[in-house]
Amino acid sequence: MDQHKNNQQLLAEESPAFSKAARVKYYNIVIESGSGAEITDADGRTYIDLLASASATNTGHSHPHIVKAIQDQAAKLIQYTPAYFASAPEAALAPRLTALAPISGDVALAWGNSGSDANDAIIKFARAYTGRQNVVSFTGAYHGSTYGSISVSAVSLNMSRKIGPLLPGVVKVPYPDPWQRLDGESEDAFVDRMFAAFKLPFETYLPAEEVAVILIEPIQGDGGIVKAPDAYIHKVYDFAKANGILFAVDEVNQGMGRTGKWWSIEHFGIEPDLMSVGKSLASGLPLSAVMGRAEIMNSLGSPAHVFTTAGNPVTTAAAAATMDVIEDEHLLDRSAKLGAIAKDYFENAKKKYDFIGDVRMYGLDGGIDIIDSKTGKGDDEATTKLIYRVFELGAIIISLRGNVLRFQPPLVITEEQLNKTFKIFDQAFEELSQGKLSLPDNADEIGW
């Protein structure tokens, strides 16, 4: 029997065989097991998980009900391609999921393997239905890594550097995030200014009648966990409707209960035409879906959007079990309730520490800015010191945009674990304020 290998040994074995393009580097650990809101690495060290596998394990790790569903289905049938035939779990899941879509009337879906291909599908179906080519998306967006989804993304230069030309017909406009807001600018003035920036392409070089779809994250994920102002979303939506443009939302990161509702768009009272779902849909197993008004979803014929393994029996069984857990354990309410507790904690910490800037929390879905108190600008070094110290103290959190703490624990996290997390942050914040923290040796490799 092979001797158990530790983090260092496993990473040394992986390194020569693994592309550096395929992982954003943070900590030198290898995840070996997980339970609920905790993960354990190959060294046997356990951490509170504040990342939830990039919001892909909202129901926590190895939930017994989901594990059983996977095991039972695997014993019956692991795979038969839905490109040709339905399977029992897939056939049952499709109407259950479409019934949850925040869209009136008949709704249909198509399966995929990841949020990336679900966003590709939005482009495909929108172009087919409208007969138009152009797509509008937003700065700060992360929609995925396939060529279509990476073309509509705008969160990292390494998602376009050296891989062009990207998909043609894509125009990006500024997302109304808090870093765009001017000092002393009112909410109304901010919305008006950002909407003017949104309209500028349409007024100068982009004919509205040639735009198929506007794709937006109502609450951006990797762009910093930030909710667009309600009034802005409504202005964009009204503009789309007035010009025959489809309105599509990316719910891959922010859906499946993350924000205290099934879908982040429900915070705005708007019905999208199309939406992408992934990540936590099957508790992290490779399953995604594009959902939309049935007439749009039937504007293409097969095989315009089929995949050999998409919607397979095991992943769809896991998705049904995931939905059971969200419903039976009232995870939407838990997200809202525990998110309010977390928001209070970080707001109070902000009063105590001048390096904490904006605090955004939408359910258990938070972005906390770390700033230079003298300039008010983002402090990437301080952020890296903080997340690394939190890691050393027993919790996993990463940064976004260099200076944003990404707070997305599994929705099953207990109040006891949440309080333990706050004590870890208390220590890390206090040590940073006293100048006791230093950068890790590989700081230049860490982060997006």
Tab-separated table of C-alpha atoms in Angstrom:
chain	number	residue	atom	x	y	z
A	1	MET	CA	0.000	0.000	0.000
A	2	ASP	CA	1.285	3.462	-0.936
A	3	GLN	CA	2.270	5.701	1.914
A	4	HIS	CA	-0.135	8.585	2.360
A	5	LYS	CA	1.202	11.607	0.532
A	6	ASN	CA	1.050	15.110	1.956
A	7	ASN	CA	0.312	18.451	0.324
A	8	GLN	CA	3.888	19.103	-0.698
A	9	GLN	CA	4.426	15.676	-2.248
A	10	LEU	CA	1.188	15.728	-4.210
A	11	LEU	CA	1.766	19.236	-5.543
A	12	ALA	CA	5.324	18.315	-6.562
A	13	GLU	CA	3.936	15.390	-8.549
A	14	GLU	CA	1.225	17.481	-10.160
A	15	SER	CA	3.338	20.515	-11.051
A	16	PRO	CA	5.144	19.295	-14.184
A	17	ALA	CA	1.914	17.827	-15.585
A	18	PHE	CA	-0.423	20.753	-14.892
A	19	SER	CA	-0.762	23.939	-16.947
A	20	LYS	CA	-0.242	27.178	-15.077
A	21	ALA	CA	-3.165	28.611	-17.076
A	22	ALA	CA	-5.586	26.274	-15.312
A	23	ARG	CA	-5.450	27.499	-11.706
A	24	VAL	CA	-5.514	30.875	-9.977
A	25	LYS	CA	-2.921	30.387	-7.256
A	26	TYR	CA	-3.657	30.977	-3.575
A	27	TYR	CA	-2.514	28.319	-1.079
A	28	ASN	CA	-0.326	25.244	-1.427
A	29	ILE	CA	-2.847	22.691	-0.274
A	30	VAL	CA	-4.504	19.618	-1.753
A	31	ILE	CA	-8.137	19.110	-0.725
A	32	GLU	CA	-8.683	15.542	0.407
A	33	SER	CA	-12.127	15.538	2.010
A	34	GLY	CA	-14.968	17.770	3.083
A	35	SER	CA	-18.037	17.717	5.274
A	36	GLY	CA	-20.613	20.474	5.532
A	37	ALA	CA	-18.779	23.778	5.688
A	38	GLU	CA	-15.359	22.279	6.385
A	39	ILE	CA	-12.615	20.875	4.171
A	40	THR	CA	-9.538	18.845	5.099
A	41	ASP	CA	-6.250	18.861	3.212
A	42	ALA	CA	-3.744	16.093	2.571
A	43	ASP	CA	-1.791	17.127	5.673
A	44	GLY	CA	-4.884	16.407	7.761
A	45	ARG	CA	-5.590	20.040	8.529
A	46	THR	CA	-9.230	21.141	8.599
A	47	TYR	CA	-10.457	24.571	7.494
A	48	ILE	CA	-13.757	26.414	7.572
A	49	ASP	CA	-14.596	26.886	3.899
A	50	LEU	CA	-15.558	30.476	3.074
A	51	LEU	CA	-15.340	29.907	-0.690
A	52	ALA	CA	-17.705	26.947	-1.188
A	53	SER	CA	-15.705	25.816	-4.200
A	54	ALA	CA	-16.357	29.157	-5.922
A	55	SER	CA	-20.029	29.041	-4.905
A	56	ALA	CA	-20.364	25.555	-6.425
A	57	THR	CA	-21.121	23.752	-3.166
A	58	ASN	CA	-23.919	25.837	-1.666
A	59	THR	CA	-25.277	22.688	0.016
A	60	GLY	CA	-21.901	22.000	1.608
A	61	HIS	CA	-19.488	19.149	1.092
A	62	SER	CA	-20.622	15.525	0.821
A	63	HIS	CA	-24.156	16.124	2.040
A	64	PRO	CA	-25.532	12.660	2.923
A	65	HIS	CA	-28.718	13.048	0.879
A	66	ILE	CA	-26.765	14.112	-2.214
A	67	VAL	CA	-24.117	11.428	-1.724
A	68	LYS	CA	-26.840	8.765	-1.529
A	69	ALA	CA	-28.526	10.060	-4.677
A	70	ILE	CA	-25.207	9.906	-6.539
A	71	GLN	CA	-24.397	6.423	-5.246
A	72	ASP	CA	-27.856	5.021	-5.973
A	73	GLN	CA	-27.875	6.410	-9.501
A	74	ALA	CA	-24.316	5.293	-10.238
A	75	ALA	CA	-25.351	1.743	-9.349
A	76	LYS	CA	-28.160	1.953	-11.921
A	77	LEU	CA	-26.694	3.935	-14.811
A	78	ILE	CA	-23.698	6.253	-14.860
A	79	GLN	CA	-23.992	7.610	-18.370
A	80	TYR	CA	-26.070	7.582	-21.469
A	81	THR	CA	-25.928	10.625	-23.643
A	82	PRO	CA	-28.990	12.905	-23.599
A	83	ALA	CA	-27.935	13.954	-27.080
A	84	TYR	CA	-29.964	10.955	-28.246
A	85	PHE	CA	-32.105	9.665	-25.385
A	86	ALA	CA	-33.540	10.962	-22.124
A	87	SER	CA	-32.676	9.275	-18.837
A	88	ALA	CA	-35.112	9.004	-15.961
A	89	PRO	CA	-33.347	11.510	-13.633
A	90	GLU	CA	-32.853	14.019	-16.439
A	91	ALA	CA	-36.435	13.784	-17.645
A	92	ALA	CA	-37.727	14.401	-14.116
A	93	LEU	CA	-35.325	17.272	-13.433
A	94	ALA	CA	-36.046	19.375	-16.524
A	95	PRO	CA	-39.637	20.394	-15.622
A	96	ARG	CA	-38.715	20.766	-11.941
A	97	LEU	CA	-35.956	23.217	-12.774
A	98	THR	CA	-37.891	25.206	-15.383
A	99	ALA	CA	-40.721	25.601	-12.856
A	100	LEU	CA	-38.250	27.506	-10.647
A	101	ALA	CA	-37.206	29.916	-13.392
A	102	PRO	CA	-38.306	33.502	-12.668
A	103	ILE	CA	-39.884	33.667	-16.113
A	104	SER	CA	-43.622	33.740	-16.912
A	105	GLY	CA	-45.217	31.420	-19.436
A	106	ASP	CA	-43.652	28.384	-21.050
A	107	VAL	CA	-39.991	27.849	-20.176
A	108	ALA	CA	-37.564	25.364	-21.709
A	109	LEU	CA	-33.936	24.460	-21.050
A	110	ALA	CA	-30.887	22.851	-22.590
A	111	TRP	CA	-28.224	21.049	-20.578
A	112	GLY	CA	-24.492	21.717	-20.520
A	113	ASN	CA	-21.414	20.754	-18.532
A	114	SER	CA	-20.419	24.134	-17.088
A	115	GLY	CA	-21.557	27.693	-16.670
A	116	SER	CA	-19.256	28.606	-19.544
A	117	ASP	CA	-21.187	26.624	-22.124
A	118	ALA	CA	-24.480	27.854	-20.655
A	119	ASN	CA	-23.367	31.394	-21.418
A	120	ASP	CA	-22.257	30.314	-24.888
A	121	ALA	CA	-25.802	29.020	-25.300
A	122	ILE	CA	-27.253	32.423	-24.433
A	123	ILE	CA	-25.318	33.884	-27.351
A	124	LYS	CA	-26.428	31.079	-29.687
A	125	PHE	CA	-30.124	31.193	-28.843
A	126	ALA	CA	-30.277	34.995	-28.731
A	127	ARG	CA	-28.716	35.298	-32.165
A	128	ALA	CA	-30.990	32.604	-33.566
A	129	TYR	CA	-34.197	34.047	-32.125
A	130	THR	CA	-33.559	37.682	-32.996
A	131	GLY	CA	-31.676	37.217	-36.245
A	132	ARG	CA	-29.185	39.764	-34.906
A	133	GLN	CA	-25.459	39.385	-34.292
A	134	ASN	CA	-24.276	41.750	-31.571
A	135	VAL	CA	-23.966	41.014	-27.864
A	136	VAL	CA	-23.554	43.558	-25.062
A	137	SER	CA	-21.871	42.594	-21.787
A	138	PHE	CA	-20.185	44.436	-18.928
A	139	THR	CA	-16.754	45.242	-17.561
A	140	GLY	CA	-15.911	43.217	-14.476
A	141	ALA	CA	-17.913	40.278	-15.793
A	142	TYR	CA	-16.820	36.682	-15.451
A	143	HIS	CA	-18.922	34.405	-17.672
A	144	GLY	CA	-16.500	31.518	-18.233
A	145	SER	CA	-13.565	30.229	-20.239
A	146	THR	CA	-14.955	28.788	-23.473
A	147	TYR	CA	-14.447	31.086	-26.446
A	148	GLY	CA	-17.943	32.531	-26.322
A	149	SER	CA	-18.062	33.053	-22.567
A	150	ILE	CA	-14.520	34.386	-22.355
A	151	SER	CA	-15.348	36.854	-25.126
A	152	VAL	CA	-18.133	38.402	-23.065
A	153	SER	CA	-16.003	38.407	-19.881
A	154	ALA	CA	-13.919	41.360	-18.733
A	155	VAL	CA	-12.354	40.671	-15.356
A	156	SER	CA	-8.748	39.731	-16.187
A	157	LEU	CA	-6.368	40.603	-19.008
A	158	ASN	CA	-5.185	36.997	-18.966
A	159	MET	CA	-8.623	36.056	-20.281
A	160	SER	CA	-7.864	37.823	-23.560
A	161	ARG	CA	-4.073	38.128	-23.674
A	162	LYS	CA	-2.497	36.033	-26.463
A	163	ILE	CA	-5.693	34.109	-27.290
A	164	GLY	CA	-7.422	36.442	-29.718
A	165	PRO	CA	-9.218	37.013	-31.919
A	166	LEU	CA	-12.147	36.478	-29.618
A	167	LEU	CA	-15.772	36.117	-30.670
A	168	PRO	CA	-16.782	39.028	-32.921
A	169	GLY	CA	-19.810	41.172	-32.287
A	170	VAL	CA	-19.237	41.706	-28.559
A	171	VAL	CA	-19.427	45.204	-27.041
A	172	LYS	CA	-18.632	45.830	-23.366
A	173	VAL	CA	-20.035	48.690	-21.298
A	174	PRO	CA	-19.094	49.789	-17.754
A	175	TYR	CA	-20.715	47.893	-14.888
A	176	PRO	CA	-22.099	50.281	-12.239
A	177	ASP	CA	-19.842	49.106	-9.427
A	178	PRO	CA	-18.945	51.218	-6.359
A	179	TRP	CA	-15.452	51.950	-7.685
A	180	GLN	CA	-17.044	53.918	-10.547
A	181	ARG	CA	-18.881	56.229	-8.155
A	182	LEU	CA	-17.535	59.752	-7.663
A	183	ASP	CA	-17.030	61.340	-4.251
A	184	GLY	CA	-20.263	62.935	-3.110
A	185	GLU	CA	-22.220	61.595	-6.060
A	186	SER	CA	-25.837	60.732	-5.245
A	187	GLU	CA	-27.310	57.358	-6.135
A	188	ASP	CA	-29.578	58.938	-8.760
A	189	ALA	CA	-26.728	60.881	-10.344
A	190	PHE	CA	-24.546	57.766	-10.360
A	191	VAL	CA	-27.252	55.705	-12.058
A	192	ASP	CA	-27.866	58.438	-14.642
A	193	ARG	CA	-24.163	58.735	-15.414
A	194	MET	CA	-23.633	54.993	-15.744
A	195	PHE	CA	-26.724	54.603	-17.890
A	196	ALA	CA	-25.434	57.362	-20.143
A	197	ALA	CA	-22.203	55.358	-20.499
A	198	PHE	CA	-24.305	52.281	-21.314
A	199	LYS	CA	-26.166	54.155	-24.052
A	200	LEU	CA	-23.090	55.775	-25.605
A	201	PRO	CA	-22.269	52.863	-27.967
A	202	PHE	CA	-25.904	52.760	-29.099
A	203	GLU	CA	-25.787	56.471	-29.866
A	204	THR	CA	-22.489	56.454	-31.747
A	205	TYR	CA	-21.738	53.178	-33.533
A	206	LEU	CA	-23.930	50.269	-32.358
A	207	PRO	CA	-27.398	50.170	-33.953
A	208	ALA	CA	-29.838	48.872	-31.337
A	209	GLU	CA	-31.745	46.975	-34.013
A	210	GLU	CA	-28.619	44.869	-34.629
A	211	VAL	CA	-28.156	43.816	-30.983
A	212	ALA	CA	-29.392	40.354	-30.035
A	213	VAL	CA	-28.905	40.303	-26.282
A	214	ILE	CA	-27.676	42.170	-23.224
A	215	LEU	CA	-25.997	39.757	-20.797
A	216	ILE	CA	-25.456	40.840	-17.195
A	217	GLU	CA	-24.706	39.490	-13.741
A	218	PRO	CA	-27.306	41.357	-11.623
A	219	ILE	CA	-24.870	40.780	-8.773
A	220	GLN	CA	-21.342	40.394	-10.113
A	221	GLY	CA	-19.343	37.535	-8.651
A	222	ASP	CA	-15.673	37.608	-9.580
A	223	GLY	CA	-16.016	41.309	-10.325
A	224	GLY	CA	-16.142	41.880	-6.546
A	225	ILE	CA	-19.530	40.634	-5.232
A	226	VAL	CA	-21.399	43.796	-6.108
A	227	LYS	CA	-25.070	44.402	-6.829
A	228	ALA	CA	-26.010	46.825	-9.586
A	229	PRO	CA	-28.374	49.589	-8.432
A	230	ASP	CA	-32.016	48.608	-8.887
A	231	ALA	CA	-32.781	51.710	-10.933
A	232	TYR	CA	-29.889	50.961	-13.292
A	233	ILE	CA	-31.028	47.392	-13.966
A	234	HIS	CA	-34.554	48.640	-14.667
A	235	LYS	CA	-33.269	51.281	-17.093
A	236	VAL	CA	-31.223	48.701	-18.983
A	237	TYR	CA	-34.139	46.268	-18.998
A	238	ASP	CA	-36.559	48.904	-20.284
A	239	PHE	CA	-34.064	49.888	-22.987
A	240	ALA	CA	-33.775	46.259	-24.074
A	241	LYS	CA	-37.527	45.776	-24.225
A	242	ALA	CA	-38.020	49.021	-26.176
A	243	ASN	CA	-35.513	47.915	-28.788
A	244	GLY	CA	-36.363	44.242	-29.224
A	245	ILE	CA	-33.179	43.153	-27.438
A	246	LEU	CA	-33.243	40.063	-25.235
A	247	PHE	CA	-32.320	40.528	-21.564
A	248	ALA	CA	-30.209	37.664	-20.211
A	249	VAL	CA	-28.805	37.051	-16.741
A	250	ASP	CA	-25.877	34.940	-15.588
A	251	GLU	CA	-26.907	33.095	-12.404
A	252	VAL	CA	-23.989	30.649	-12.382
A	253	ASN	CA	-22.247	32.185	-9.357
A	254	GLN	CA	-25.165	33.952	-7.705
A	255	GLY	CA	-27.996	31.459	-8.219
A	256	MET	CA	-29.162	28.349	-6.335
A	257	GLY	CA	-29.916	30.227	-3.118
A	258	ARG	CA	-26.608	32.052	-2.741
A	259	THR	CA	-28.193	35.487	-2.155
A	260	GLY	CA	-31.149	34.378	-0.031
A	261	LYS	CA	-33.351	33.834	-3.087
A	262	TRP	CA	-33.210	31.124	-5.729
A	263	TRP	CA	-31.909	33.632	-8.281
A	264	SER	CA	-30.213	36.998	-7.871
A	265	ILE	CA	-32.478	38.615	-10.476
A	266	GLU	CA	-35.392	38.100	-8.061
A	267	HIS	CA	-33.993	40.965	-5.974
A	268	PHE	CA	-34.956	43.306	-8.832
A	269	GLY	CA	-38.474	42.154	-9.726
A	270	ILE	CA	-37.510	41.632	-13.370
A	271	GLU	CA	-38.104	38.617	-15.594
A	272	PRO	CA	-35.211	37.727	-17.897
A	273	ASP	CA	-35.635	36.210	-21.346
A	274	LEU	CA	-32.696	33.842	-20.865
A	275	MET	CA	-30.600	32.730	-17.887
A	276	SER	CA	-27.565	30.543	-17.288
A	277	VAL	CA	-27.226	28.190	-14.315
A	278	GLY	CA	-24.295	26.035	-13.185
A	279	LYS	CA	-21.853	25.576	-10.294
A	280	SER	CA	-24.171	24.628	-7.373
A	281	LEU	CA	-26.903	23.234	-9.643
A	282	ALA	CA	-25.602	19.707	-8.976
A	283	SER	CA	-23.566	20.612	-5.875
A	284	GLY	CA	-20.463	21.018	-7.995
A	285	LEU	CA	-20.816	18.060	-10.329
A	286	PRO	CA	-20.461	19.119	-13.982
A	287	LEU	CA	-23.971	20.192	-14.904
A	288	SER	CA	-25.270	23.472	-16.270
A	289	ALA	CA	-28.404	24.694	-17.966
A	290	VAL	CA	-29.553	27.558	-20.100
A	291	MET	CA	-33.204	28.366	-19.475
A	292	GLY	CA	-35.471	30.779	-21.232
A	293	ARG	CA	-38.766	31.516	-22.837
A	294	ALA	CA	-39.723	28.398	-24.782
A	295	GLU	CA	-40.053	30.227	-28.102
A	296	ILE	CA	-36.445	31.380	-27.772
A	297	MET	CA	-35.185	27.986	-26.658
A	298	ASN	CA	-36.882	26.368	-29.661
A	299	SER	CA	-35.407	28.794	-32.185
A	300	LEU	CA	-32.561	26.372	-32.924
A	301	GLY	CA	-32.731	22.798	-34.100
A	302	SER	CA	-30.499	19.936	-33.044
A	303	PRO	CA	-27.590	19.457	-32.897
A	304	ALA	CA	-26.978	23.169	-32.314
A	305	HIS	CA	-26.500	22.681	-28.588
A	306	VAL	CA	-25.858	19.075	-27.587
A	307	PHE	CA	-23.077	17.576	-25.477
A	308	THR	CA	-22.302	13.908	-24.963
A	309	THR	CA	-22.126	14.094	-21.173
A	310	ALA	CA	-24.383	17.066	-20.405
A	311	GLY	CA	-27.394	16.270	-18.246
A	312	ASN	CA	-26.214	12.750	-17.594
A	313	PRO	CA	-28.002	10.458	-15.102
A	314	VAL	CA	-25.626	10.984	-12.173
A	315	THR	CA	-25.356	14.772	-12.411
A	316	THR	CA	-29.114	15.238	-12.815
A	317	ALA	CA	-29.788	12.918	-9.876
A	318	ALA	CA	-27.365	15.032	-7.845
A	319	ALA	CA	-29.161	18.196	-8.957
A	320	ALA	CA	-32.549	16.857	-7.856
A	321	ALA	CA	-31.056	15.955	-4.471
A	322	THR	CA	-29.459	19.403	-4.261
A	323	MET	CA	-32.834	21.039	-4.783
A	324	ASP	CA	-34.294	18.740	-2.097
A	325	VAL	CA	-31.682	19.939	0.390
A	326	ILE	CA	-32.166	23.617	-0.446
A	327	GLU	CA	-35.913	23.250	0.035
A	328	ASP	CA	-36.012	20.822	2.994
A	329	GLU	CA	-33.319	22.620	4.996
A	330	HIS	CA	-34.699	26.083	4.138
A	331	LEU	CA	-31.344	27.250	2.824
A	332	LEU	CA	-32.776	30.379	1.237
A	333	ASP	CA	-33.916	31.575	4.659
A	334	ARG	CA	-30.620	30.442	6.214
A	335	SER	CA	-28.656	32.425	3.665
A	336	ALA	CA	-30.688	35.550	4.373
A	337	LYS	CA	-30.532	35.114	8.158
A	338	LEU	CA	-26.841	34.233	8.468
A	339	GLY	CA	-25.951	36.789	5.819
A	340	ALA	CA	-27.502	39.500	7.995
A	341	ILE	CA	-25.364	38.311	10.926
A	342	ALA	CA	-22.237	38.386	8.758
A	343	LYS	CA	-23.085	41.845	7.454
A	344	ASP	CA	-23.441	43.163	11.015
A	345	TYR	CA	-20.067	41.653	11.905
A	346	PHE	CA	-18.202	43.229	8.979
A	347	GLU	CA	-19.999	46.575	9.383
A	348	ASN	CA	-18.901	46.679	13.030
A	349	ALA	CA	-15.362	45.718	12.026
A	350	LYS	CA	-15.398	48.584	9.538
A	351	LYS	CA	-16.102	51.014	12.382
A	352	LYS	CA	-13.088	49.667	14.251
A	353	TYR	CA	-10.553	49.344	11.419
A	354	ASP	CA	-9.920	52.103	8.895
A	355	PHE	CA	-8.541	49.648	6.332
A	356	ILE	CA	-12.007	48.149	5.790
A	357	GLY	CA	-13.858	49.978	3.051
A	358	ASP	CA	-17.170	49.093	1.452
A	359	VAL	CA	-19.034	46.102	2.883
A	360	ARG	CA	-21.487	44.361	0.533
A	361	MET	CA	-23.524	41.379	1.719
A	362	TYR	CA	-26.469	39.801	-0.082
A	363	GLY	CA	-27.364	36.740	1.938
A	364	LEU	CA	-24.243	34.653	2.543
A	365	ASP	CA	-22.630	36.415	-0.373
A	366	GLY	CA	-20.177	39.119	0.526
A	367	GLY	CA	-17.519	41.398	-0.843
A	368	ILE	CA	-15.454	43.362	1.679
A	369	ASP	CA	-13.036	45.983	0.341
A	370	ILE	CA	-9.627	46.350	1.980
A	371	ILE	CA	-8.258	49.837	1.419
A	372	ASP	CA	-5.343	52.109	2.180
A	373	SER	CA	-6.781	54.348	4.883
A	374	LYS	CA	-4.754	57.325	3.664
A	375	THR	CA	-5.781	57.199	0.016
A	376	GLY	CA	-9.049	55.259	0.145
A	377	LYS	CA	-7.776	53.123	-2.734
A	378	GLY	CA	-7.662	49.344	-2.756
A	379	ASP	CA	-4.738	47.844	-0.851
A	380	ASP	CA	-3.715	44.611	-2.577
A	381	GLU	CA	-0.795	43.916	-0.240
A	382	ALA	CA	-2.860	44.265	2.904
A	383	THR	CA	-5.522	42.028	1.372
A	384	THR	CA	-3.011	39.303	0.563
A	385	LYS	CA	-1.611	39.517	4.098
A	386	LEU	CA	-5.133	39.172	5.488
A	387	ILE	CA	-6.303	36.220	3.423
A	388	TYR	CA	-3.055	34.371	4.069
A	389	ARG	CA	-3.329	34.953	7.809
A	390	VAL	CA	-6.965	33.793	7.775
A	391	PHE	CA	-5.757	30.665	5.978
A	392	GLU	CA	-3.065	30.095	8.621
A	393	LEU	CA	-5.701	30.470	11.338
A	394	GLY	CA	-7.956	27.834	9.816
A	395	ALA	CA	-10.319	29.282	7.207
A	396	ILE	CA	-10.223	29.444	3.416
A	397	ILE	CA	-10.975	32.788	1.812
A	398	ILE	CA	-9.667	34.332	-1.396
A	399	SER	CA	-9.425	37.811	-2.863
A	400	LEU	CA	-11.075	39.359	-5.896
A	401	ARG	CA	-9.879	42.405	-7.852
A	402	GLY	CA	-6.770	42.299	-5.672
A	403	ASN	CA	-8.370	43.952	-2.645
A	404	VAL	CA	-11.815	42.378	-2.114
A	405	LEU	CA	-12.432	39.603	0.399
A	406	ARG	CA	-14.737	36.993	-1.162
A	407	PHE	CA	-17.082	35.706	1.529
A	408	GLN	CA	-19.177	32.819	0.176
A	409	PRO	CA	-19.411	29.968	2.704
A	410	PRO	CA	-21.676	26.980	2.069
A	411	LEU	CA	-25.248	27.837	3.010
A	412	VAL	CA	-25.210	24.981	5.532
A	413	ILE	CA	-22.551	26.668	7.664
A	414	THR	CA	-23.568	26.596	11.313
A	415	GLU	CA	-23.792	29.643	13.537
A	416	GLU	CA	-21.040	28.110	15.655
A	417	GLN	CA	-18.778	27.873	12.614
A	418	LEU	CA	-19.736	31.390	11.608
A	419	ASN	CA	-18.796	32.704	15.048
A	420	LYS	CA	-15.508	30.796	14.896
A	421	THR	CA	-14.884	32.481	11.550
A	422	PHE	CA	-15.489	35.902	13.074
A	423	LYS	CA	-12.928	35.177	15.801
A	424	ILE	CA	-10.406	34.291	13.094
A	425	PHE	CA	-11.112	37.581	11.341
A	426	ASP	CA	-10.880	39.450	14.658
A	427	GLN	CA	-7.367	38.141	15.137
A	428	ALA	CA	-6.274	38.753	11.549
A	429	PHE	CA	-7.727	42.287	11.476
A	430	GLU	CA	-6.108	43.173	14.786
A	431	GLU	CA	-2.720	41.815	13.729
A	432	LEU	CA	-2.909	43.773	10.463
A	433	SER	CA	-3.766	46.971	12.341
A	434	GLN	CA	-0.724	46.446	14.570
A	435	GLY	CA	1.587	45.876	11.621
A	436	LYS	CA	2.264	42.266	12.615
A	437	LEU	CA	1.406	40.641	9.287
A	438	SER	CA	3.843	40.091	6.454
A	439	LEU	CA	3.429	38.924	2.902
A	440	PRO	CA	3.957	35.224	2.151
A	441	ASP	CA	7.053	34.362	0.137
A	442	ASN	CA	5.000	33.711	-3.005
A	443	ALA	CA	2.837	36.836	-2.704
A	444	ASP	CA	3.492	37.849	-6.310
A	445	GLU	CA	1.832	34.601	-7.471
A	446	ILE	CA	-1.313	34.950	-5.376
A	447	GLY	CA	-4.642	36.064	-6.749
A	448	TRP	CA	-6.300	36.969	-10.010
